[in-house]
Short mmCIF file of C-alpha atoms and ligand atoms in Angstrom, two decimals:
data_model
loop_
_atom_site.label_atom_id
_atom_site.label_comp_id
_atom_site.label_asym_id
_atom_site.label_seq_id
_atom_site.Cartn_x
_atom_site.Cartn_y
_atom_site.Cartn_z
CA MET A 1 -18.44 -54.18 -80.83
CA THR A 2 -21.63 -52.13 -81.01
CA LEU A 3 -22.53 -50.31 -77.88
CA GLY A 4 -26.10 -50.48 -76.56
CA PHE A 5 -27.39 -50.56 -73.03
CA THR A 6 -29.99 -49.46 -70.47
CA TYR A 7 -28.85 -47.74 -67.30
CA GLN A 8 -31.10 -46.95 -64.37
CA GLY A 9 -29.44 -45.03 -61.53
CA SER A 10 -30.91 -44.85 -58.07
CA SER A 11 -32.33 -41.66 -56.58
CA ALA A 12 -30.81 -42.25 -53.15
CA ARG A 13 -28.60 -39.50 -51.77
CA ILE A 14 -25.16 -40.85 -50.91
CA VAL A 15 -23.20 -38.95 -48.30
CA PHE A 16 -19.65 -40.15 -47.70
CA GLY A 17 -16.97 -38.92 -45.29
CA ASN A 18 -15.37 -39.19 -41.90
CA GLY A 19 -17.73 -37.80 -39.32
CA ALA A 20 -20.65 -37.68 -41.80
CA SER A 21 -22.96 -39.54 -39.36
CA ALA A 22 -22.72 -36.59 -36.95
CA HIS A 23 -24.95 -34.71 -39.37
CA ALA A 24 -27.67 -37.40 -39.54
CA ALA A 25 -30.14 -34.91 -38.00
CA ASP A 26 -29.69 -32.50 -40.91
CA HIS A 27 -30.49 -35.21 -43.39
CA ILE A 28 -33.55 -36.35 -41.47
CA GLU A 29 -34.87 -32.79 -41.37
CA ALA A 30 -34.07 -32.25 -45.05
CA LEU A 31 -36.26 -35.26 -45.79
CA GLY A 32 -39.11 -33.52 -43.96
CA CYS A 33 -39.01 -36.02 -41.11
CA ARG A 34 -39.28 -35.18 -37.41
CA ARG A 35 -39.80 -38.54 -35.66
CA ALA A 36 -36.97 -41.08 -36.18
CA LEU A 37 -36.89 -44.65 -34.92
CA VAL A 38 -33.29 -45.84 -34.64
CA LEU A 39 -32.71 -49.53 -35.60
CA SER A 40 -29.74 -51.77 -34.61
CA THR A 41 -28.87 -55.33 -33.67
CA PRO A 42 -28.65 -56.25 -29.97
CA GLN A 43 -24.84 -56.22 -30.39
CA GLN A 44 -24.89 -52.59 -31.55
CA ALA A 45 -27.66 -51.45 -29.21
CA LYS A 46 -25.28 -49.12 -27.38
CA ASP A 47 -24.27 -47.41 -30.64
CA GLY A 48 -27.94 -47.12 -31.48
CA GLU A 49 -28.65 -45.44 -28.14
CA ALA A 50 -25.74 -43.08 -28.62
CA LEU A 51 -27.02 -42.09 -32.04
CA ALA A 52 -30.49 -41.58 -30.58
CA GLY A 53 -28.95 -39.28 -27.96
CA ARG A 54 -27.24 -37.24 -30.69
CA LEU A 55 -30.52 -36.91 -32.61
CA GLY A 56 -32.16 -35.47 -29.52
CA ALA A 57 -35.79 -34.43 -29.99
CA LEU A 58 -35.74 -35.83 -33.53
CA CYS A 59 -35.57 -39.37 -32.17
CA VAL A 60 -38.74 -40.93 -30.76
CA GLY A 61 -37.37 -44.43 -29.98
CA THR A 62 -34.94 -47.24 -30.57
CA PHE A 63 -35.45 -50.86 -31.68
CA SER A 64 -32.43 -53.10 -31.21
CA GLY A 65 -33.83 -56.46 -32.32
CA ALA A 66 -32.41 -56.69 -35.86
CA THR A 67 -30.95 -60.12 -36.74
CA MET A 68 -29.61 -62.12 -39.68
CA HIS A 69 -32.02 -63.06 -42.53
CA THR A 70 -34.77 -60.59 -41.48
CA PRO A 71 -37.26 -62.88 -39.73
CA VAL A 72 -40.80 -61.67 -40.38
CA GLU A 73 -41.78 -61.92 -36.65
CA ILE A 74 -39.11 -59.38 -35.74
CA THR A 75 -40.20 -57.09 -38.58
CA GLU A 76 -43.73 -57.24 -37.28
CA ARG A 77 -42.54 -56.19 -33.79
CA ALA A 78 -40.55 -53.35 -35.28
CA VAL A 79 -43.49 -52.18 -37.42
CA ALA A 80 -45.68 -52.15 -34.27
CA LYS A 81 -43.01 -50.15 -32.43
CA ALA A 82 -42.83 -47.63 -35.32
CA ALA A 83 -46.60 -47.20 -35.20
CA GLU A 84 -46.65 -46.91 -31.41
CA VAL A 85 -44.09 -44.05 -31.36
CA LYS A 86 -45.60 -42.53 -34.56
CA ALA A 87 -42.23 -42.69 -36.37
CA ASP A 88 -41.99 -40.96 -39.72
CA CYS A 89 -38.58 -42.44 -40.57
CA VAL A 90 -36.18 -45.18 -39.54
CA VAL A 91 -32.46 -44.74 -39.13
CA SER A 92 -30.69 -48.07 -39.61
CA LEU A 93 -27.32 -48.21 -37.99
CA GLY A 94 -25.36 -51.42 -38.73
CA GLY A 95 -24.68 -54.11 -41.27
CA GLY A 96 -26.91 -55.94 -43.73
CA SER A 97 -29.08 -57.34 -40.91
CA THR A 98 -30.10 -53.93 -39.61
CA THR A 99 -30.47 -52.49 -43.11
CA GLY A 100 -32.69 -55.47 -43.93
CA LEU A 101 -34.97 -54.71 -41.03
CA GLY A 102 -35.34 -51.07 -42.14
CA LYS A 103 -36.10 -52.23 -45.70
CA ALA A 104 -38.61 -54.78 -44.44
CA ILE A 105 -40.44 -52.05 -42.42
CA ALA A 106 -40.41 -49.73 -45.51
CA TYR A 107 -41.78 -52.56 -47.71
CA ARG A 108 -44.80 -52.75 -45.41
CA THR A 109 -45.27 -49.07 -44.51
CA ASP A 110 -43.33 -47.03 -47.14
CA ILE A 111 -41.59 -45.29 -44.26
CA THR A 112 -38.61 -43.07 -45.15
CA GLN A 113 -35.21 -44.66 -44.49
CA VAL A 114 -31.83 -43.26 -43.60
CA VAL A 115 -29.08 -45.94 -43.48
CA ILE A 116 -25.73 -45.69 -41.78
CA PRO A 117 -23.87 -48.82 -42.85
CA THR A 118 -21.07 -50.27 -40.66
CA THR A 119 -20.08 -53.35 -42.75
CA TYR A 120 -19.30 -53.86 -46.46
CA ALA A 121 -22.45 -55.91 -47.27
CA GLY A 122 -23.95 -53.31 -49.61
CA SER A 123 -27.61 -53.92 -48.89
CA GLU A 124 -28.26 -50.20 -48.39
CA VAL A 125 -27.99 -49.50 -52.14
CA THR A 126 -30.04 -52.45 -53.45
CA PRO A 127 -33.76 -52.82 -54.04
CA ILE A 128 -33.44 -56.40 -52.77
CA LEU A 129 -35.07 -57.68 -49.59
CA GLY A 130 -34.51 -61.17 -48.22
CA GLN A 131 -36.85 -62.34 -45.47
CA THR A 132 -37.43 -65.57 -43.52
CA GLU A 133 -40.67 -66.96 -42.26
CA GLY A 134 -41.11 -70.44 -40.76
CA GLY A 135 -37.50 -71.29 -41.73
CA ALA A 136 -38.01 -70.47 -45.42
CA LYS A 137 -36.12 -67.61 -47.03
CA THR A 138 -37.68 -65.59 -49.81
CA THR A 139 -36.20 -62.71 -51.77
CA LEU A 140 -37.99 -59.82 -53.48
CA ARG A 141 -36.99 -56.78 -55.49
CA SER A 142 -38.95 -53.59 -55.04
CA PRO A 143 -38.07 -49.89 -55.37
CA ARG A 144 -40.14 -49.41 -52.18
CA VAL A 145 -37.28 -50.80 -50.09
CA LEU A 146 -34.63 -48.45 -51.43
CA PRO A 147 -33.43 -46.07 -48.72
CA GLU A 148 -33.69 -42.29 -49.31
CA VAL A 149 -30.32 -41.38 -47.78
CA VAL A 150 -27.21 -43.47 -47.11
CA ILE A 151 -24.57 -41.97 -44.84
CA TYR A 152 -21.16 -43.72 -45.15
CA ASP A 153 -19.00 -42.74 -42.19
CA PRO A 154 -15.72 -44.69 -42.33
CA GLU A 155 -15.01 -43.77 -38.67
CA LEU A 156 -17.85 -46.12 -37.69
CA THR A 157 -16.06 -49.02 -39.30
CA LEU A 158 -12.77 -48.62 -37.44
CA GLY A 159 -13.88 -51.18 -34.83
CA LEU A 160 -15.33 -53.75 -37.30
CA PRO A 161 -13.45 -56.86 -36.25
CA VAL A 162 -10.73 -57.90 -38.73
CA GLY A 163 -12.31 -61.31 -39.44
CA MET A 164 -15.63 -59.65 -40.28
CA SER A 165 -13.88 -56.98 -42.34
CA VAL A 166 -12.24 -59.69 -44.45
CA THR A 167 -15.32 -61.76 -45.11
CA SER A 168 -17.58 -58.74 -45.53
CA GLY A 169 -15.08 -57.23 -48.02
CA LEU A 170 -14.97 -60.48 -50.00
CA ASN A 171 -18.80 -60.47 -49.94
CA ALA A 172 -18.66 -57.05 -51.58
CA ILE A 173 -16.11 -58.21 -54.15
CA ALA A 174 -18.49 -61.05 -55.08
CA HIS A 175 -21.19 -58.52 -56.05
CA ALA A 176 -18.75 -56.78 -58.39
CA ALA A 177 -17.25 -59.97 -59.89
CA GLU A 178 -20.64 -61.38 -60.80
CA GLY A 179 -21.72 -57.97 -62.06
CA LEU A 180 -19.00 -58.15 -64.70
CA TYR A 181 -20.79 -60.96 -66.57
CA ALA A 182 -24.36 -60.08 -65.71
CA GLU A 183 -26.69 -60.40 -68.65
CA ASP A 184 -27.99 -56.82 -68.07
CA ARG A 185 -24.50 -55.32 -67.34
CA ASN A 186 -23.61 -51.92 -68.80
CA PRO A 187 -20.43 -49.87 -69.05
CA ILE A 188 -21.23 -47.91 -65.85
CA THR A 189 -21.80 -50.94 -63.66
CA SER A 190 -18.68 -52.64 -65.06
CA MET A 191 -16.67 -49.51 -64.35
CA MET A 192 -18.03 -49.37 -60.77
CA ALA A 193 -17.29 -53.08 -60.33
CA ALA A 194 -13.64 -52.71 -61.33
CA GLU A 195 -13.18 -49.59 -59.22
CA GLY A 196 -14.88 -51.21 -56.21
CA MET A 197 -12.79 -54.39 -56.43
CA ARG A 198 -9.57 -52.36 -56.85
CA ALA A 199 -10.36 -50.28 -53.73
CA LEU A 200 -11.08 -53.43 -51.64
CA LYS A 201 -8.01 -55.24 -53.01
CA GLU A 202 -5.84 -52.35 -51.84
CA ALA A 203 -7.63 -51.70 -48.54
CA LEU A 204 -8.20 -55.13 -47.01
CA PRO A 205 -4.54 -56.18 -46.54
CA VAL A 206 -3.87 -52.82 -44.83
CA ILE A 207 -6.89 -53.33 -42.52
CA VAL A 208 -5.69 -56.83 -41.64
CA ALA A 209 -2.27 -55.40 -40.61
CA SER A 210 -3.63 -52.23 -39.10
CA PRO A 211 -7.41 -52.38 -38.38
CA ARG A 212 -7.72 -48.73 -37.38
CA ASP A 213 -6.00 -47.33 -40.52
CA ALA A 214 -8.39 -44.52 -41.38
CA GLU A 215 -7.38 -44.26 -45.05
CA ALA A 216 -7.77 -48.01 -45.68
CA ARG A 217 -11.13 -48.02 -43.84
CA ALA A 218 -12.42 -45.20 -46.04
CA LYS A 219 -11.17 -46.92 -49.14
CA ALA A 220 -12.82 -50.21 -48.21
CA LEU A 221 -16.14 -48.58 -47.48
CA TYR A 222 -15.96 -46.68 -50.76
CA GLY A 223 -15.32 -49.99 -52.53
CA ALA A 224 -18.23 -51.55 -50.67
CA TRP A 225 -20.58 -48.75 -51.82
CA LEU A 226 -19.56 -49.34 -55.47
CA CYS A 227 -19.84 -53.12 -55.27
CA GLY A 228 -23.23 -52.83 -53.52
CA THR A 229 -24.45 -50.47 -56.23
CA VAL A 230 -23.54 -53.07 -58.86
CA LEU A 231 -25.51 -55.73 -56.93
CA GLY A 232 -28.47 -53.35 -56.85
CA GLN A 233 -28.42 -52.61 -60.58
CA VAL A 234 -27.71 -55.89 -62.43
CA ALA A 235 -28.69 -59.53 -62.07
CA MET A 236 -26.50 -61.96 -60.16
CA ALA A 237 -25.87 -65.55 -61.27
CA LEU A 238 -24.34 -68.82 -60.10
CA HIS A 239 -22.27 -67.47 -57.20
CA HIS A 240 -25.18 -65.63 -55.50
CA LYS A 241 -27.54 -68.55 -56.22
CA ILE A 242 -25.25 -71.07 -54.51
CA CYS A 243 -24.63 -68.79 -51.51
CA HIS A 244 -28.40 -68.19 -51.19
CA THR A 245 -28.96 -71.96 -51.22
CA LEU A 246 -26.29 -72.61 -48.58
CA GLY A 247 -27.44 -69.77 -46.31
CA GLY A 248 -31.17 -70.39 -46.80
CA SER A 249 -31.22 -74.25 -46.53
CA PHE A 250 -28.16 -74.97 -44.41
CA ASP A 251 -27.90 -71.83 -42.32
CA THR A 252 -24.24 -71.16 -43.19
CA PRO A 253 -23.12 -67.61 -42.26
CA HIS A 254 -23.67 -64.98 -44.94
CA ALA A 255 -20.35 -63.22 -45.45
CA GLU A 256 -18.24 -66.33 -44.77
CA THR A 257 -20.18 -68.35 -47.35
CA HIS A 258 -19.63 -65.68 -50.00
CA ALA A 259 -15.91 -65.41 -49.08
CA ILE A 260 -15.40 -69.18 -49.41
CA MET A 261 -17.47 -69.77 -52.57
CA LEU A 262 -16.11 -66.77 -54.50
CA PRO A 263 -12.89 -68.27 -56.00
CA HIS A 264 -14.71 -71.43 -57.00
CA THR A 265 -17.72 -69.85 -58.70
CA ILE A 266 -15.67 -67.15 -60.47
CA GLY A 267 -13.04 -69.74 -61.50
CA PHE A 268 -15.81 -71.89 -62.93
CA ASN A 269 -17.26 -69.04 -65.00
CA ALA A 270 -13.86 -67.69 -66.02
CA VAL A 271 -13.50 -70.65 -68.40
CA ALA A 272 -16.50 -69.34 -70.40
CA VAL A 273 -15.99 -65.58 -70.18
CA PRO A 274 -12.30 -64.78 -69.61
CA GLU A 275 -12.63 -61.43 -71.40
CA LEU A 276 -15.49 -60.23 -69.14
CA LEU A 277 -13.56 -61.31 -66.04
CA ARG A 278 -10.33 -59.70 -67.18
CA PRO A 279 -10.61 -56.95 -64.54
CA VAL A 280 -10.55 -59.66 -61.88
CA ALA A 281 -7.44 -61.19 -63.44
CA GLU A 282 -5.75 -57.81 -63.69
CA ILE A 283 -6.63 -56.53 -60.23
CA PHE A 284 -5.89 -59.70 -58.34
CA GLY A 285 -3.12 -60.95 -60.64
CA GLY A 286 -3.59 -64.40 -62.14
CA SER A 287 -6.42 -66.54 -63.42
CA PRO A 288 -9.57 -65.18 -61.74
CA GLY A 289 -10.45 -68.07 -59.45
CA GLN A 290 -6.92 -68.84 -58.37
CA ALA A 291 -6.07 -65.17 -57.91
CA LEU A 292 -9.13 -64.63 -55.69
CA TYR A 293 -8.27 -67.75 -53.67
CA ASP A 294 -4.71 -66.57 -53.15
CA PHE A 295 -5.90 -63.11 -52.15
CA ALA A 296 -8.53 -64.53 -49.69
CA LYS A 297 -5.86 -66.78 -48.20
CA SER A 298 -3.36 -63.95 -47.84
CA ILE A 299 -5.81 -61.87 -45.77
CA GLY A 300 -6.75 -64.80 -43.52
CA SER A 301 -10.19 -65.56 -44.95
CA PRO A 302 -11.83 -68.89 -44.05
CA LEU A 303 -11.37 -71.16 -47.07
CA ALA A 304 -13.44 -74.30 -46.33
CA LEU A 305 -17.21 -74.76 -45.96
CA SER A 306 -16.48 -77.75 -43.73
CA ASP A 307 -15.49 -75.23 -41.01
CA PHE A 308 -19.04 -73.85 -40.89
CA GLY A 309 -21.15 -76.80 -39.88
CA LEU A 310 -21.82 -78.04 -43.40
CA LYS A 311 -21.48 -81.84 -43.67
CA GLU A 312 -20.07 -83.56 -46.76
CA SER A 313 -23.33 -85.50 -46.94
CA ASP A 314 -25.23 -82.16 -47.33
CA LEU A 315 -23.46 -81.37 -50.64
CA ASP A 316 -25.69 -83.61 -52.83
CA ARG A 317 -28.84 -81.87 -51.56
CA ALA A 318 -27.16 -78.44 -51.87
CA ALA A 319 -26.28 -79.15 -55.55
CA GLU A 320 -29.84 -80.34 -56.15
CA ILE A 321 -31.45 -77.18 -54.68
CA ALA A 322 -28.98 -74.86 -56.43
CA THR A 323 -29.81 -76.37 -59.83
CA LYS A 324 -33.57 -76.89 -59.39
CA SER A 325 -34.82 -73.73 -61.05
CA PRO A 326 -33.04 -72.31 -64.14
CA TYR A 327 -31.29 -68.90 -64.08
CA PRO A 328 -28.88 -67.17 -66.43
CA ASN A 329 -25.18 -67.93 -66.03
CA PRO A 330 -22.40 -67.38 -68.56
CA ARG A 331 -21.30 -71.06 -68.38
CA PRO A 332 -23.87 -73.82 -68.65
CA PHE A 333 -23.80 -76.24 -65.76
CA ASP A 334 -25.52 -79.34 -64.44
CA ARG A 335 -25.91 -80.86 -61.05
CA ALA A 336 -22.64 -82.78 -61.30
CA ALA A 337 -20.65 -79.65 -62.07
CA ILE A 338 -22.10 -77.80 -59.08
CA ARG A 339 -21.57 -80.85 -56.85
CA SER A 340 -17.89 -80.88 -57.79
CA LEU A 341 -17.56 -77.15 -57.27
CA LEU A 342 -19.15 -77.51 -53.82
CA GLN A 343 -16.75 -80.33 -52.98
CA SER A 344 -13.75 -78.11 -53.66
CA ALA A 345 -15.22 -75.26 -51.57
CA TRP A 346 -16.10 -77.69 -48.78
CA GLN A 347 -12.49 -78.96 -48.69
CA GLY A 348 -11.05 -75.49 -49.20
CA VAL A 349 -8.71 -76.42 -52.05
CA ARG A 350 -7.35 -73.97 -54.63
CA PRO A 351 -9.62 -73.92 -57.76
CA PRO A 352 -8.21 -75.09 -61.09
CA HIS A 353 -8.82 -71.78 -62.95
P1 NAD B 1 -24.66 -58.31 -39.96
O1 NAD B 1 -25.40 -57.07 -40.26
O2 NAD B 1 -25.48 -59.49 -39.54
O3 NAD B 1 -23.55 -57.99 -38.85
C1 NAD B 1 -22.88 -59.02 -38.17
C2 NAD B 1 -22.62 -58.61 -36.72
O4 NAD B 1 -21.66 -57.57 -36.74
C3 NAD B 1 -23.85 -58.04 -36.01
O5 NAD B 1 -23.84 -58.46 -34.71
C4 NAD B 1 -23.63 -56.49 -36.11
O6 NAD B 1 -24.26 -55.83 -35.12
C5 NAD B 1 -22.12 -56.47 -35.98
N1 NAD B 1 -21.47 -55.28 -36.59
C6 NAD B 1 -21.83 -54.64 -37.72
N2 NAD B 1 -21.00 -53.61 -37.95
C7 NAD B 1 -20.15 -53.57 -36.95
C8 NAD B 1 -19.06 -52.67 -36.61
N3 NAD B 1 -18.68 -51.70 -37.37
N4 NAD B 1 -18.40 -52.95 -35.44
C9 NAD B 1 -18.70 -53.98 -34.67
N5 NAD B 1 -19.71 -54.86 -34.92
C10 NAD B 1 -20.43 -54.63 -36.01
O7 NAD B 1 -23.75 -58.78 -41.20
P2 NAD B 1 -23.66 -58.34 -42.72
O8 NAD B 1 -22.71 -59.35 -43.36
O9 NAD B 1 -23.38 -56.90 -42.85
O10 NAD B 1 -25.13 -58.57 -43.26
C11 NAD B 1 -25.62 -59.87 -43.49
C12 NAD B 1 -27.10 -59.83 -43.77
O11 NAD B 1 -27.37 -58.87 -44.77
C13 NAD B 1 -27.67 -61.12 -44.28
O12 NAD B 1 -28.94 -61.35 -43.71
C14 NAD B 1 -27.77 -60.94 -45.80
O13 NAD B 1 -28.72 -61.75 -46.39
C15 NAD B 1 -28.10 -59.47 -45.87
N6 NAD B 1 -27.67 -58.84 -47.11
C16 NAD B 1 -28.65 -58.32 -47.93
C17 NAD B 1 -28.28 -57.74 -49.12
C18 NAD B 1 -29.35 -57.17 -49.98
O14 NAD B 1 -29.07 -56.53 -50.99
N7 NAD B 1 -30.60 -57.37 -49.68
C19 NAD B 1 -26.95 -57.56 -49.50
C20 NAD B 1 -25.93 -58.08 -48.63
C21 NAD B 1 -26.35 -58.72 -47.42
#
């Protein structure tokens, strides 16, 4: 094999450690900022207020309207709030929804971003921004949306509910698994993918048994950072396309959809690229799709799309949308192949590979 690749790292500063978020003010000041707007969802508004209190005079306001899929009307309200309080940075405290809002504001205003992630979604280290307007979801890639500083504080994830920890963790594993066969993969991203999956494979069962286990929480968040970094650096394929279709057109929940589809899409592609997916086989123990299915089941993940409001009669249209525009995937497919894959995921059966 001849080695040849392009690698583009990100310039974001990554700060990782228990209690690291207590020093958010230092990072804001080091960036030259003095007027922070703290962002959160309504569910984490209290945490946002508490963070604002700790930032003291550095914080000029809070906005707790972040929500799934980054609706443009909410972004516009947040941009107006940032202008009103003359914010020079946003501090996004939460999961992918809150990070998405910060990125959407930065896309429009180039405002500086500090992100404090509290789930395993990984959006904080990707140049990807998904937005919805009038019910339609669009996705863009731009270096403008990359945060300047990401503060990973595992202590903030101790209370992430177990169900969400499981699905969010599997969402992270999906970034890494697809990264292994990405057309533009390189040795660094493949190394990160394997390390990220291994960390999550070890941590998630411990978290299920003991949600406040500090070591497992730190390991899971470390894995999530690595898997998110892979997502940010290489192109995704069939798995992310199908999940995007289901979430965008049928409103299925983000992390659960990834968790359920993962064994089926990876099993499908494993037939074509078993060597590239060898880390999945080794880490999870078995043929990639089946091993991921068994792992997901063992940690109590939802397994069937039918549990999330998707009707069997929706599957034809989902297969049609997911195959409408071409994109690279290691195994060629047609609409019938995707329809059958969706059927298995809808029923929640163990994949054949
Ligand atoms: P989320 O951010 O929507 O969080 C789900 C709920 O959990 C929210 O109510 C949130 O406030 C709450 N929550 C978060 N952390 C918590 C904690 N530690 N304790 C208690 N509650 C907590 O969910 P998510 O899965 O992190 O993000 C999903 C969104 O992120 C989707 O819109 C998805 O499209 C986007 N996303 C984007 C990228 C990207 O690269 N652009 C990557 C992954 C996900």
